[in-house]
Each structure stands twice: as C-alpha cells, then as structure tokens.
Amino acid sequence: MKRNIIKFTGIAMISALALTACHPDRVKEEIGLAAILSLTIKNAASGNCAISLNLGTLYSGAIMQAAISSTTTFTEAEFTQASGTSIGTGQNYTTYASVPYNVKYDAFIRGGGTYDSTARNTDIATGKASVDAASYLGIAAATCSAAGTTSGATLQAILDAHLATFTTAEQTSLGAVFTAAGGSVTGVRTAFAGGCGVIAGALAATYTAFGGSTATATAYQARQAYANGTGILACARIPRSSCTFTGLTTADRAAAFTSIVKAFDAVNNNTDCRKPNSDFSNSMIRGAFTGTPRNTIISGFTTHTYAFVVAHPTTDVVTPISEGSTFGNNKIFPETAYPVSPALSNISAAFNVAFPLTIGTTKQDESSIKYYKASNINLSQVDACEGLSLSGYGPISEIAIGSTNIANRKELTSTKEIAYAFSAENTAAALYATTRGAVQGTATATELDAIACNNSFRSKYVISQAIGGGKLPVLNSAISGDGGSTSNLTTCLYGGTAAGRTTSGSLLATTSLAGIGSCPAGASAGAAKFGDSGLDKLTAFPNNE
C-alpha cells in the first residue's frame, strides 16, 4: 500500500463532488455535500484487506527454478537460442555456469530461435520430475524434523500416501530420476524402514545429491500444499481504497529501481542517519540492487558518485554488485517475474519463488506456460478482519492458546502504522538498518543508529487526513516500522483437508507465520477460490469439500 493511493483517492472524490457542487441546482446543497464528502473520505479510508495466497504456487516456483537453474536441463545451446546472444559476445560471461539466474530466467520465459514452447515444456517436465523425486526424499527430512523421531513404518506409510498423489506417468518420471542417480523408488522406501537415521545413514549420499535434507523437506511440503490444495488467508488493516492488486505489488523492475534509488537518496540526504564509514553508501547499493544484471542502466541518482558507478550526466551504470543466484538471494528479480510483493519477501524469502503474482483462477498446470504466471493471489475488501471471525492479533501457535504465552501475541498493526510500513520513508529506514547491520532489540550502537534514523523518517512521514492525519509517535525501540511491536497480518490456512493443512503449516514453521492454524468458518467470506484442486470448491470451509 502506498500513502499516495489514499491521497489521490481523496483528491478524485473532492474533484467529482466539486463538479456536482458547481451545478446551479446544487448550490444550496453545499453544506450537505460537505458532510457527504467527509463521510465518503472516511469510508474510503476504512475497512480492511483480506489477501488469499495459493500455497501450491511454491511447488510451481520450485519446478521453474529447478528447470532454469540446471545447466543440463536449460542448456547453453538453448540459452543461446532463447536470448539471441552467446555468453561471450552478447552477455559478457566467461562460462555458462556464471550466467546469473535472472538473465537465464528471462531468456527461458521469452524464448526465441529454435527454443520454442515445445523445448521449454520438455525442460519444465524435467524440472518437475527432479522436484517430485526430491519431495519423495523430503518425507523423512520434514517428518523427522517436526516430530524429532518417527518409526520406519510411519515414514513408509507417509511415503505411500505421498506417492499416491502422483499419476502413473508422474511416478514413472520421478522413478527415472532416482534410476539416473543410481537408486530407485523401491530402494528409498526400503531404507525408510530404518527410521529417521536414514538421513545421515543409509541415504546420506542420496540426500546430498538432491541438495540436502532442508531442500528435500521444502520440496515435499511444497508438493503437499499443491496436491492437497492449501491456501493462506491473511488480513491486514489496509484501507479498502488501497486493497488492490496494483496498490500492494511492485509492477515491474523499473518501479523497483525507482523505489530503491529514492530510498538511497533519502538516506544519503538525511543527516540523522549516521554513516559510520566512507563506504556506507556503496554498501547500500551493493545490497539493495542484488540480482541486477551487469550493464544495466539505472537512472535517477541525485546524491554522490562512487568508484563502482560510471557517472553520466543523467544516468549511472551500476556494475560491481552481486548478480545473485536463485530468487531467494535476490532483491531485484527478472523482468518477466514481476509483479512482485516486497511485503511477501519480508515474511520469508521462500515466498519469492511465487513470483510473478497473478490474480484469477487459472490452474498452475494450465497457464500458457505451465507453472508460470498461474493464479496465486486474490484480494477481498472487507469491513474488518474481526468480521471474518479472525482475531485482532497476529499468528500464534495453537499450542500456546490458553497458556501464559498468549500474553505475547501482538495486536494487528494500526492503519497509520501500516501506512508508514509501506511508505517510501520506511523503505529508506529499512535500507539503512539492513546496511548498518542493525538487529532489533540488541541494544548495540548499530541498533541505536538505526532507531535514530527510523525516528527521523517517522517524523518526516505525512499521514493522510483520510486516515486521521497527525504525526507518528517517537519509538525508542524500532529500527524500522514500529519495530515489530505489532503484527501486520492475522492469518489462517484453508482448503484441502485438515491433515493437509497441518503439513502446510509445517512449511511455514521457519517464517514469521509459524504456528498458524485452520481458518474459522466465518473467514469463508474473505477467502478466495483458485482453479487448482483443493481450493476450487470450499463447500465445507475450511475444507475444500
């Protein structure tokens, strides 16, 4: 959400009402119009925003990432055809392995030359088979991590149920992946009889070959979310006027550049944000633009020039920054991966594979490019989060309900604070805090610097009259935003079955959404349907049917 959206909404309403007031027959109604205007502005700034996210998109993202990042799947010859250039003369890379993920991603999606939809679909199928095979191994990794210890018989039973979610053709494909790696589906199942010890024991080499226990557990949980059809319903005190797709996402890479440049200049121009050394501005650039391909022209800098920035009258060329790897490492994404949500990234970088965000009900495997740009997010304007039977608090483990831990739950962020959280000023404060290395609640010099910088930007932030105006309070404990003293979202899980939602909940265990449970029945009014099985009916909400 951007505060300008609220401001512009108010201006538009004033303009519309002014035209009415100027009509000769309406002159006597100016007093009434003033009252209507006040009420309209108030209503436009009221309400909350319900956001539905299809967790199956994490499976789709994993498939795309597996296909694109593998040099033996999306080969150098295919990349050359798709990009229309060679890695040497056109891309200025010494080896294909050094071509950054963002560059490969755009070439993969756009295609070109002999790299057509048929070739792309073949690569996607290969990537899918590798993710499916990893998910098979991930059963032990995920289950043992959550339970501590699990019997071999239990692991085998979970494995059998998981395998049943695949078609015969899919089972053949994932089996071929194990065969190529010198193993077999049957061999994995037999080894699982040994219980959790197989991860570091009998199957240790196999887990290493598939990226390790964490990677395979993530693949299993993502596949389960897709197979069961599980979604997250989140609600925030974002006014209904800003509860729009365009208001909550970054439309393209150019918009992302503009936002970062503005934040960069704001920090450099703010003397309250202490620069501890002469390289601080350089550090901000290097961190904020991670993922930007070399030779990319970024316009708009107004403060300073740097050793690694080639100065021009109106533009600067950013060169020696990390070009990143997969989505989880990047701040800047491929051009074809937008729209994105920085807010979603802030919850967990694991959500980055969900980009691009797309509204609607298109199934993950029925989009024009399979698993790319399928529907994964929908929004609903609601009167209040509490009206969906959701609490006015952020997520808290169900186990903690009724215990002394419930006192630690956080209230939902107020409208004024959430407006600041999504503002250009807070973007600058967060950039400073991240670059400074500040950690919330550490009582160190870096934290004190970040607190001072944040308070400075809080004092500069102009609160729209539509949401009450005034000034934000000074917070001597917040390095950005309100320091996490409140929760931006209240959340719950819906779709599929209760057992499936439990598995999906474990997928979120390492994020700030840890511990969320199933949605109450009243939340059905804000939860969106998606085309994928498990989220398409919702006739027995929160179950699918």
Coordinates of C-alpha atoms in Angstrom, one line a residue:
M1 CA 0.0 0.0 0.0
K2 CA 1.3 3.5 -0.8
R3 CA 0.0 6.5 1.0
N4 CA -0.3 8.4 -2.3
I5 CA -3.1 6.0 -3.3
I6 CA -5.2 7.2 -0.3
K7 CA -4.3 10.8 -1.1
F8 CA -5.2 10.5 -4.8
T9 CA -8.4 8.8 -3.9
G10 CA -9.4 11.7 -1.7
I11 CA -8.4 14.2 -4.5
A12 CA -10.5 12.3 -7.0
M13 CA -13.5 12.3 -4.7
I14 CA -13.1 16.0 -4.0
S15 CA -12.9 16.7 -7.7
A16 CA -16.0 14.7 -8.5
L17 CA -18.0 16.3 -5.7
A18 CA -16.8 19.8 -6.7
L19 CA -18.3 19.3 -10.2
T20 CA -21.6 18.4 -8.7
A21 CA -21.5 21.4 -6.3
C22 CA -20.9 23.8 -9.2
H23 CA -24.1 22.9 -10.9
P24 CA -26.7 25.7 -10.4
D25 CA -29.3 23.4 -9.0
R26 CA -26.9 22.2 -6.3
V27 CA -25.5 25.4 -4.8
K28 CA -27.8 25.3 -1.8
E29 CA -26.7 21.8 -1.0
E30 CA -23.0 22.7 -0.3
I31 CA -23.5 22.1 3.5
G32 CA -24.9 18.6 2.7
L33 CA -22.1 18.0 0.2
A34 CA -19.5 18.8 2.8
A35 CA -21.0 16.2 5.1
I36 CA -21.1 13.7 2.3
L37 CA -17.5 14.4 1.4
S38 CA -16.4 13.8 4.9
L39 CA -18.3 10.6 5.1
T40 CA -17.0 9.4 1.7
I41 CA -13.4 10.1 2.6
K42 CA -13.9 8.3 5.9
N43 CA -15.5 5.3 4.2
A44 CA -12.7 5.2 1.6
A45 CA -10.1 5.0 4.3
S46 CA -12.0 2.5 6.4
G47 CA -12.2 -1.3 6.1
N48 CA -9.5 -3.9 6.0
C49 CA -7.9 -6.1 3.3
A50 CA -8.1 -9.9 3.1
I51 CA -5.4 -11.5 1.0
S52 CA -5.6 -15.1 -0.3
L53 CA -2.4 -16.9 -1.4
N54 CA -2.3 -20.3 -3.1
L55 CA 0.5 -22.2 -1.4
G56 CA 0.6 -24.5 -4.4
T57 CA 2.5 -21.7 -6.2
L58 CA 5.5 -22.7 -4.1
Y59 CA 5.5 -26.0 -5.9
S60 CA 5.2 -24.3 -9.3
G61 CA 8.0 -22.0 -8.4
A62 CA 10.3 -24.8 -7.3
I63 CA 9.6 -26.5 -10.7
M64 CA 10.6 -23.4 -12.7
Q65 CA 13.7 -22.9 -10.5
A66 CA 14.8 -26.5 -11.0
A67 CA 14.4 -26.3 -14.8
I68 CA 16.1 -22.9 -15.2
S69 CA 19.0 -23.2 -12.8
S70 CA 20.2 -26.6 -14.1
T71 CA 22.8 -26.2 -16.8
T72 CA 22.0 -29.7 -18.1
T73 CA 18.2 -29.0 -18.3
F74 CA 18.2 -25.5 -19.8
T75 CA 21.4 -25.9 -21.7
E76 CA 23.8 -23.4 -23.0
A77 CA 22.7 -24.1 -26.6
E78 CA 19.1 -23.5 -25.6
F79 CA 20.0 -20.3 -23.7
T80 CA 21.9 -19.0 -26.8
Q81 CA 18.8 -19.6 -29.0
A82 CA 16.4 -18.1 -26.4
S83 CA 18.5 -15.0 -25.7
G84 CA 19.7 -14.4 -29.2
T85 CA 23.2 -13.9 -28.0
S86 CA 26.2 -16.0 -26.9
I87 CA 27.6 -15.9 -23.4
G88 CA 30.8 -14.3 -24.6
T89 CA 30.0 -11.6 -27.2
G90 CA 26.4 -10.8 -26.2
Q91 CA 26.3 -11.5 -22.4
N92 CA 30.0 -10.9 -21.4
Y93 CA 30.2 -14.0 -19.3
T94 CA 33.1 -16.4 -19.4
T95 CA 31.2 -19.6 -18.8
Y96 CA 27.5 -20.6 -19.0
A97 CA 27.6 -21.6 -15.3
S98 CA 28.4 -17.9 -14.4
V99 CA 25.3 -16.6 -16.2
P100 CA 23.1 -15.3 -13.4
Y101 CA 19.7 -16.8 -12.7
N102 CA 17.8 -13.6 -13.5
V103 CA 19.3 -13.5 -17.0
K104 CA 18.5 -17.2 -17.6
Y105 CA 15.0 -16.8 -16.3
D106 CA 14.1 -14.0 -18.7
A107 CA 15.6 -16.0 -21.7
F108 CA 13.7 -19.1 -20.6
I109 CA 10.3 -17.4 -20.4
R110 CA 10.7 -15.2 -23.5
G111 CA 12.2 -17.9 -25.7
G112 CA 13.5 -17.4 -29.2
G113 CA 15.1 -19.0 -32.2
T114 CA 14.7 -22.8 -32.0
Y115 CA 13.9 -22.6 -28.3
D116 CA 10.1 -22.7 -28.6
S117 CA 7.2 -23.8 -26.4
T118 CA 7.9 -27.5 -27.1
A119 CA 11.5 -27.2 -26.0
R120 CA 10.5 -25.2 -22.9
N121 CA 7.8 -27.7 -21.9
T122 CA 10.4 -30.5 -22.1
D123 CA 12.7 -28.6 -19.7
I124 CA 9.8 -27.9 -17.4
A125 CA 8.9 -31.6 -17.3
T126 CA 12.5 -32.4 -16.4
G127 CA 12.5 -29.8 -13.7
K128 CA 9.2 -31.2 -12.3
A129 CA 10.5 -34.7 -12.2
S130 CA 13.5 -33.6 -10.2
V131 CA 11.4 -31.7 -7.7
D132 CA 9.0 -34.7 -7.4
A133 CA 11.9 -37.0 -6.7
A134 CA 13.3 -34.6 -4.1
S135 CA 9.8 -34.4 -2.5
Y136 CA 9.9 -38.2 -2.1
L137 CA 13.1 -38.0 -0.1
G138 CA 11.8 -35.0 1.8
I139 CA 9.2 -37.0 3.6
A140 CA 11.8 -38.3 6.2
A141 CA 13.5 -34.9 6.4
A142 CA 10.3 -33.0 7.1
T143 CA 8.6 -35.5 9.3
C144 CA 11.7 -36.2 11.5
S145 CA 12.4 -32.5 11.8
A146 CA 8.9 -31.8 13.1
A147 CA 8.5 -34.9 15.3
G148 CA 12.1 -35.5 16.4
T149 CA 11.8 -39.2 16.0
T150 CA 9.5 -41.3 13.8
S151 CA 9.3 -45.0 13.2
G152 CA 10.2 -46.6 9.9
A153 CA 6.7 -47.9 9.5
T154 CA 5.2 -44.5 9.9
L155 CA 7.7 -43.0 7.3
Q156 CA 6.8 -45.7 4.8
A157 CA 3.1 -45.1 5.3
I158 CA 3.5 -41.4 4.7
L159 CA 5.6 -42.2 1.7
D160 CA 3.0 -44.5 0.2
A161 CA 0.3 -41.8 0.7
H162 CA 2.5 -39.2 -0.9
L163 CA 3.3 -41.4 -3.9
A164 CA -0.4 -41.9 -4.4
T165 CA -0.8 -38.1 -5.2
F166 CA 1.1 -38.6 -8.4
T167 CA -0.3 -40.1 -11.6
T168 CA 1.3 -43.2 -13.1
A169 CA 3.1 -41.1 -15.6
E170 CA 4.5 -38.8 -12.9
Q171 CA 5.6 -41.8 -10.8
T172 CA 7.5 -43.1 -13.8
S173 CA 9.2 -39.8 -14.3
L174 CA 10.3 -39.4 -10.7
G175 CA 11.4 -43.0 -10.7
A176 CA 13.7 -42.3 -13.7
V177 CA 15.4 -39.5 -11.7
F178 CA 16.3 -42.0 -9.0
T179 CA 17.5 -44.5 -11.6
A180 CA 19.7 -41.9 -13.2
A181 CA 21.2 -41.2 -9.8
G182 CA 21.9 -44.9 -9.2
G183 CA 19.0 -45.6 -6.9
S184 CA 15.3 -46.4 -7.1
V185 CA 11.9 -45.6 -5.6
T186 CA 11.8 -49.0 -4.0
G187 CA 15.3 -48.6 -2.6
V188 CA 14.3 -45.4 -0.8
R189 CA 11.2 -47.0 0.6
T190 CA 13.2 -49.9 1.9
A191 CA 15.7 -47.6 3.5
F192 CA 12.9 -45.6 5.2
A193 CA 12.3 -48.7 7.4
G194 CA 15.3 -47.6 9.4
G195 CA 13.5 -44.5 10.6
C196 CA 15.0 -41.1 10.9
G197 CA 18.5 -42.4 11.0
V198 CA 18.5 -42.9 7.2
I199 CA 19.0 -39.2 6.6
A200 CA 22.6 -39.3 7.9
G201 CA 23.0 -43.0 7.4
A202 CA 21.9 -45.3 4.6
L203 CA 20.6 -42.4 2.3
A204 CA 23.2 -39.8 3.3
A205 CA 24.7 -39.7 -0.2
T206 CA 21.3 -39.6 -1.8
Y207 CA 20.2 -36.6 0.3
T208 CA 23.4 -34.8 -0.6
A209 CA 22.9 -35.4 -4.3
F210 CA 19.4 -33.9 -4.0
G211 CA 20.5 -30.8 -2.2
G212 CA 20.3 -31.9 1.4
S213 CA 17.6 -32.6 4.0
T214 CA 16.3 -29.0 4.1
A215 CA 15.9 -28.7 0.4
T216 CA 14.1 -32.0 0.1
A217 CA 11.8 -31.2 3.0
T218 CA 10.9 -28.0 1.4
A219 CA 10.1 -29.8 -1.9
Y220 CA 7.9 -32.3 0.0
Q221 CA 6.0 -29.6 1.8
A222 CA 5.5 -27.5 -1.4
R223 CA 4.3 -30.6 -3.3
Q224 CA 1.9 -31.4 -0.4
A225 CA 0.5 -27.9 -0.5
Y226 CA -0.2 -28.3 -4.2
A227 CA -1.6 -31.8 -4.0
N228 CA -3.8 -31.1 -1.1
G229 CA -4.8 -27.6 -2.3
T230 CA -3.9 -25.3 0.6
G231 CA -4.1 -21.6 0.8
I232 CA -3.2 -18.9 3.3
L233 CA -5.8 -16.2 4.2
A234 CA -4.2 -13.1 5.6
C235 CA -6.0 -10.0 6.8
A236 CA -4.4 -6.5 7.5
R237 CA -5.7 -3.1 8.4
I238 CA -5.1 -1.8 4.9
P239 CA -7.9 0.6 4.0
R240 CA -10.3 -0.8 1.3
S241 CA -9.3 2.0 -1.1
S242 CA -5.7 0.6 -1.1
C243 CA -6.8 -3.1 -1.1
T244 CA -6.0 -3.5 -4.8
F245 CA -3.5 -5.6 -6.7
T246 CA -1.7 -2.6 -8.1
G247 CA -1.6 -1.0 -4.7
L248 CA 0.1 -4.0 -3.0
T249 CA 2.6 -5.0 -5.6
T250 CA 5.6 -3.7 -7.5
A251 CA 4.6 -3.7 -11.1
D252 CA 7.9 -4.0 -12.9
R253 CA 11.7 -3.8 -12.5
A254 CA 11.7 -0.1 -13.4
A255 CA 9.4 0.6 -10.5
A256 CA 11.7 -1.4 -8.2
F257 CA 14.7 0.6 -9.3
T258 CA 12.8 3.9 -8.7
S259 CA 11.9 2.8 -5.2
I260 CA 15.4 1.8 -4.3
V261 CA 17.0 4.9 -5.8
K262 CA 14.6 7.1 -3.9
A263 CA 15.4 5.3 -0.6
F264 CA 19.1 5.5 -1.3
D265 CA 19.0 9.3 -1.9
A266 CA 16.7 9.8 1.2
V267 CA 19.2 8.1 3.4
N268 CA 22.2 10.0 2.0
N269 CA 20.3 13.3 2.4
N270 CA 19.2 12.5 6.0
T271 CA 21.9 13.7 8.5
D272 CA 20.1 11.8 11.3
C273 CA 21.1 8.6 9.6
R274 CA 24.7 8.4 10.6
K275 CA 27.1 7.0 8.1
P276 CA 29.8 5.0 10.0
N277 CA 32.3 5.0 7.2
S278 CA 33.0 6.3 3.7
D279 CA 31.9 3.0 2.1
F280 CA 28.4 3.1 3.6
S281 CA 26.6 4.4 0.5
N282 CA 28.4 1.8 -1.6
S283 CA 27.2 -0.9 0.7
M284 CA 23.6 0.3 0.4
I285 CA 23.9 0.0 -3.4
R286 CA 25.5 -3.4 -3.3
G287 CA 22.9 -4.9 -1.0
A288 CA 19.8 -3.2 -2.5
F289 CA 20.5 -4.0 -6.1
T290 CA 21.5 -7.7 -5.7
G291 CA 20.2 -9.5 -8.7
T292 CA 20.6 -6.7 -11.2
P293 CA 22.3 -7.9 -14.4
R294 CA 25.6 -6.3 -15.4
N295 CA 25.5 -3.3 -17.7
T296 CA 22.0 -2.4 -16.5
I297 CA 21.4 1.4 -16.7
I298 CA 19.6 2.8 -13.6
S299 CA 18.5 6.4 -13.8
G300 CA 17.7 9.0 -11.1
F301 CA 20.5 9.1 -8.6
T302 CA 20.9 12.6 -7.1
T303 CA 23.5 12.1 -4.4
H304 CA 27.2 11.3 -4.8
T305 CA 29.2 9.2 -7.3
Y306 CA 31.1 6.1 -6.5
A307 CA 34.2 4.2 -7.6
F308 CA 32.0 1.5 -9.0
V309 CA 29.4 3.8 -10.6
V310 CA 30.3 5.2 -14.0
A311 CA 28.9 8.7 -13.9
H312 CA 26.9 10.2 -16.8
P313 CA 25.0 13.5 -16.9
T314 CA 21.6 11.9 -16.2
T315 CA 22.3 8.2 -15.6
D316 CA 24.6 5.9 -13.7
V317 CA 25.7 2.4 -14.7
V318 CA 25.8 0.0 -11.8
T319 CA 28.3 -2.7 -12.3
P320 CA 30.2 -4.5 -9.5
I321 CA 27.3 -5.7 -7.5
S322 CA 26.2 -9.3 -6.9
E323 CA 24.1 -10.5 -9.8
G324 CA 22.5 -13.0 -7.4
S325 CA 21.5 -16.6 -8.0
T326 CA 18.1 -18.0 -7.4
F327 CA 15.1 -15.9 -6.2
G328 CA 15.8 -16.4 -2.5
N329 CA 19.1 -14.5 -2.8
N330 CA 17.8 -11.5 -4.9
K331 CA 16.4 -8.1 -4.2
I332 CA 15.9 -7.4 -7.9
F333 CA 14.1 -10.0 -10.0
P334 CA 13.9 -11.0 -13.6
E335 CA 11.8 -8.6 -15.8
T336 CA 9.4 -11.5 -16.5
A337 CA 9.0 -12.3 -12.8
Y338 CA 7.1 -9.0 -12.0
P339 CA 4.7 -8.1 -10.4
V340 CA 6.3 -9.0 -7.0
S341 CA 5.5 -8.2 -3.4
P342 CA 8.3 -6.9 -1.1
A343 CA 5.9 -7.5 1.8
L344 CA 5.7 -11.2 0.9
S345 CA 9.5 -11.3 0.6
N346 CA 9.9 -9.7 4.1
I347 CA 7.8 -12.5 5.6
S348 CA 10.2 -15.1 4.1
A349 CA 12.5 -15.2 1.0
A350 CA 10.9 -18.6 0.5
F351 CA 7.9 -16.9 -1.0
N352 CA 10.0 -15.3 -3.7
V353 CA 9.5 -18.3 -5.9
A354 CA 5.8 -17.4 -6.1
F355 CA 6.6 -14.5 -8.4
P356 CA 5.1 -13.3 -10.7
L357 CA 2.0 -12.7 -8.7
T358 CA -1.2 -13.2 -10.7
I359 CA -4.9 -12.8 -9.7
G360 CA -7.7 -15.0 -11.0
T361 CA -8.4 -18.8 -11.1
T362 CA -6.0 -20.2 -13.7
K363 CA -4.7 -23.6 -12.6
Q364 CA -1.0 -23.9 -12.0
D365 CA -0.5 -26.5 -14.8
E366 CA -2.9 -24.9 -17.3
S367 CA -1.3 -21.5 -17.7
S368 CA 0.1 -20.6 -21.1
I369 CA 3.5 -21.6 -19.8
K370 CA 2.9 -24.4 -17.4
Y371 CA 3.5 -23.4 -13.7
Y372 CA 4.4 -19.8 -14.8
K373 CA 2.0 -16.9 -14.2
A374 CA -0.8 -19.1 -13.0
S375 CA -3.2 -17.6 -10.5
N376 CA -1.7 -17.4 -7.0
I377 CA -3.2 -14.4 -5.2
N378 CA -6.5 -12.7 -4.8
L379 CA -7.8 -9.8 -2.7
S380 CA -11.0 -9.0 -1.0
Q381 CA -12.1 -5.7 0.6
V382 CA -13.7 -6.4 4.0
D383 CA -15.2 -4.2 6.7
A384 CA -12.9 -5.6 9.4
C385 CA -10.7 -8.6 10.0
E386 CA -12.7 -9.4 13.0
G387 CA -15.8 -9.6 10.8
L388 CA -14.1 -12.7 9.3
S389 CA -14.0 -14.3 12.7
L390 CA -10.3 -13.6 12.8
S391 CA -8.7 -12.1 15.9
G392 CA -7.2 -8.7 16.1
Y393 CA -3.9 -10.3 16.7
G394 CA -1.1 -11.8 14.7
P395 CA -0.5 -15.6 14.3
I396 CA 0.3 -17.5 17.5
S397 CA 0.8 -21.3 17.9
E398 CA -2.4 -23.1 18.7
I399 CA -0.5 -24.9 21.4
A400 CA 0.1 -21.6 23.2
I401 CA -3.6 -20.7 23.3
G402 CA -4.8 -20.8 26.9
S403 CA -1.3 -20.7 28.3
T404 CA 0.8 -17.8 29.6
N405 CA 2.4 -17.5 26.1
I406 CA -0.9 -16.0 24.8
A407 CA 0.2 -12.7 26.5
N408 CA 3.0 -12.5 24.0
R409 CA 0.6 -12.2 21.0
K410 CA 0.8 -9.0 19.1
E411 CA -2.1 -6.8 18.1
L412 CA -2.7 -6.0 14.4
T413 CA -0.8 -3.0 13.1
S414 CA -2.9 0.1 13.1
T415 CA -3.8 1.8 9.8
K416 CA -1.4 4.7 10.4
E417 CA 1.5 2.4 11.2
I418 CA 0.8 0.1 8.3
A419 CA 0.7 3.1 6.0
Y420 CA 4.1 4.0 7.3
A421 CA 5.3 0.4 6.9
F422 CA 4.6 0.6 3.2
S423 CA 5.9 4.1 2.7
A424 CA 8.9 5.4 0.9
E425 CA 10.2 6.8 4.3
N426 CA 10.1 3.3 5.9
T427 CA 11.7 1.8 2.8
A428 CA 14.6 4.2 3.4
A429 CA 14.7 3.4 7.1
A430 CA 14.8 -0.3 6.4
L431 CA 17.5 0.1 3.8
Y432 CA 19.7 2.0 6.4
A433 CA 19.0 -0.6 9.2
T434 CA 19.9 -3.5 6.9
T435 CA 23.0 -1.9 5.6
R436 CA 24.1 -0.8 9.1
G437 CA 23.7 -4.4 10.2
A438 CA 21.2 -3.5 12.9
V439 CA 19.3 -6.2 14.8
Q440 CA 16.1 -5.4 16.6
G441 CA 16.4 -5.5 20.4
T442 CA 20.2 -5.9 20.6
A443 CA 21.0 -2.6 22.5
T444 CA 24.1 -2.0 20.4
A445 CA 25.5 1.1 18.7
T446 CA 24.2 -0.2 15.3
E447 CA 20.7 -0.5 16.7
L448 CA 20.8 2.9 18.3
D449 CA 21.9 4.4 14.9
A450 CA 19.0 2.6 13.1
I451 CA 16.5 3.8 15.8
A452 CA 17.6 7.4 15.3
C453 CA 17.3 7.1 11.5
N454 CA 13.9 5.4 11.7
N455 CA 12.5 8.1 14.1
S456 CA 13.8 10.8 11.8
F457 CA 11.9 9.3 8.9
R458 CA 8.8 8.7 11.1
S459 CA 8.8 12.4 11.9
K460 CA 9.1 13.3 8.2
Y461 CA 6.2 11.0 7.2
V462 CA 3.0 12.9 6.4
I463 CA -0.1 11.0 7.5
S464 CA -3.0 11.4 5.1
Q465 CA -6.0 13.3 6.5
A466 CA -8.1 10.4 5.2
I467 CA -6.8 8.2 7.9
G468 CA -6.7 10.8 10.6
G469 CA -3.6 12.9 10.0
G470 CA -1.3 13.9 12.8
K471 CA 2.2 12.6 13.5
L472 CA 3.6 9.2 14.3
P473 CA 5.0 8.8 17.8
V474 CA 8.7 8.6 18.6
L475 CA 9.7 4.9 19.2
N476 CA 12.9 4.4 21.0
S477 CA 12.9 0.7 20.2
A478 CA 12.3 0.4 16.5
I479 CA 14.9 0.1 13.8
S480 CA 12.2 0.3 11.1
G481 CA 8.4 0.4 11.0
D482 CA 7.2 0.0 14.6
G483 CA 9.9 -2.4 15.4
G484 CA 7.7 -5.4 15.2
S485 CA 5.7 -4.4 18.3
T486 CA 2.6 -5.3 16.3
S487 CA 1.7 -7.8 13.6
N488 CA 1.0 -6.7 10.1
L489 CA -1.2 -9.7 9.4
T490 CA -3.6 -12.1 11.1
T491 CA -3.5 -15.4 9.2
C492 CA -5.0 -18.8 8.9
L493 CA -5.0 -21.8 6.5
Y494 CA -7.8 -23.1 4.4
G495 CA -8.5 -25.6 1.6
G496 CA -7.8 -29.3 1.2
T497 CA -8.1 -31.3 4.3
A498 CA -7.2 -30.8 8.0
A499 CA -4.3 -33.2 7.6
G500 CA -3.1 -31.4 4.5
R501 CA -3.2 -28.0 6.3
T502 CA -1.1 -29.4 9.2
T503 CA 1.5 -30.4 6.7
S504 CA 1.4 -27.0 5.0
G505 CA 1.6 -25.3 8.4
S506 CA 5.0 -27.0 8.9
L507 CA 6.1 -25.4 5.7
L508 CA 5.7 -22.1 7.4
A509 CA 7.5 -23.1 10.6
T510 CA 10.6 -21.1 9.8
T511 CA 8.8 -17.9 8.8
S512 CA 7.1 -15.2 10.8
L513 CA 3.8 -17.1 10.0
A514 CA 4.8 -20.0 12.2
G515 CA 2.1 -21.7 14.2
I516 CA -1.0 -20.6 12.3
G517 CA -4.0 -23.0 12.3
S518 CA -7.0 -23.6 10.2
C519 CA -9.4 -20.8 9.3
P520 CA -12.7 -20.4 11.3
A521 CA -15.9 -20.9 9.3
G522 CA -16.6 -17.2 9.3
A523 CA -13.4 -16.5 7.3
S524 CA -15.0 -18.0 4.2
A525 CA -16.3 -14.6 3.2
G526 CA -12.8 -13.3 2.7
A527 CA -11.1 -16.5 1.3
A528 CA -10.8 -16.7 -2.4
K529 CA -11.2 -19.8 -4.6
F530 CA -8.5 -20.8 -7.0
G531 CA -8.6 -23.1 -10.0
D532 CA -6.4 -25.8 -8.5
S533 CA -8.0 -28.9 -6.9
G534 CA -8.3 -28.4 -3.2
L535 CA -9.1 -24.7 -3.5
D536 CA -11.8 -24.8 -6.1
K537 CA -14.9 -25.7 -4.2
L538 CA -14.6 -24.8 -0.5
T539 CA -18.1 -26.0 0.2
A540 CA -17.2 -27.3 3.6
F541 CA -14.9 -24.4 4.5
P542 CA -12.1 -24.5 5.7
N543 CA -12.1 -27.9 4.0
N544 CA -12.4 -27.9 0.2
E545 CA -15.5 -30.1 0.3

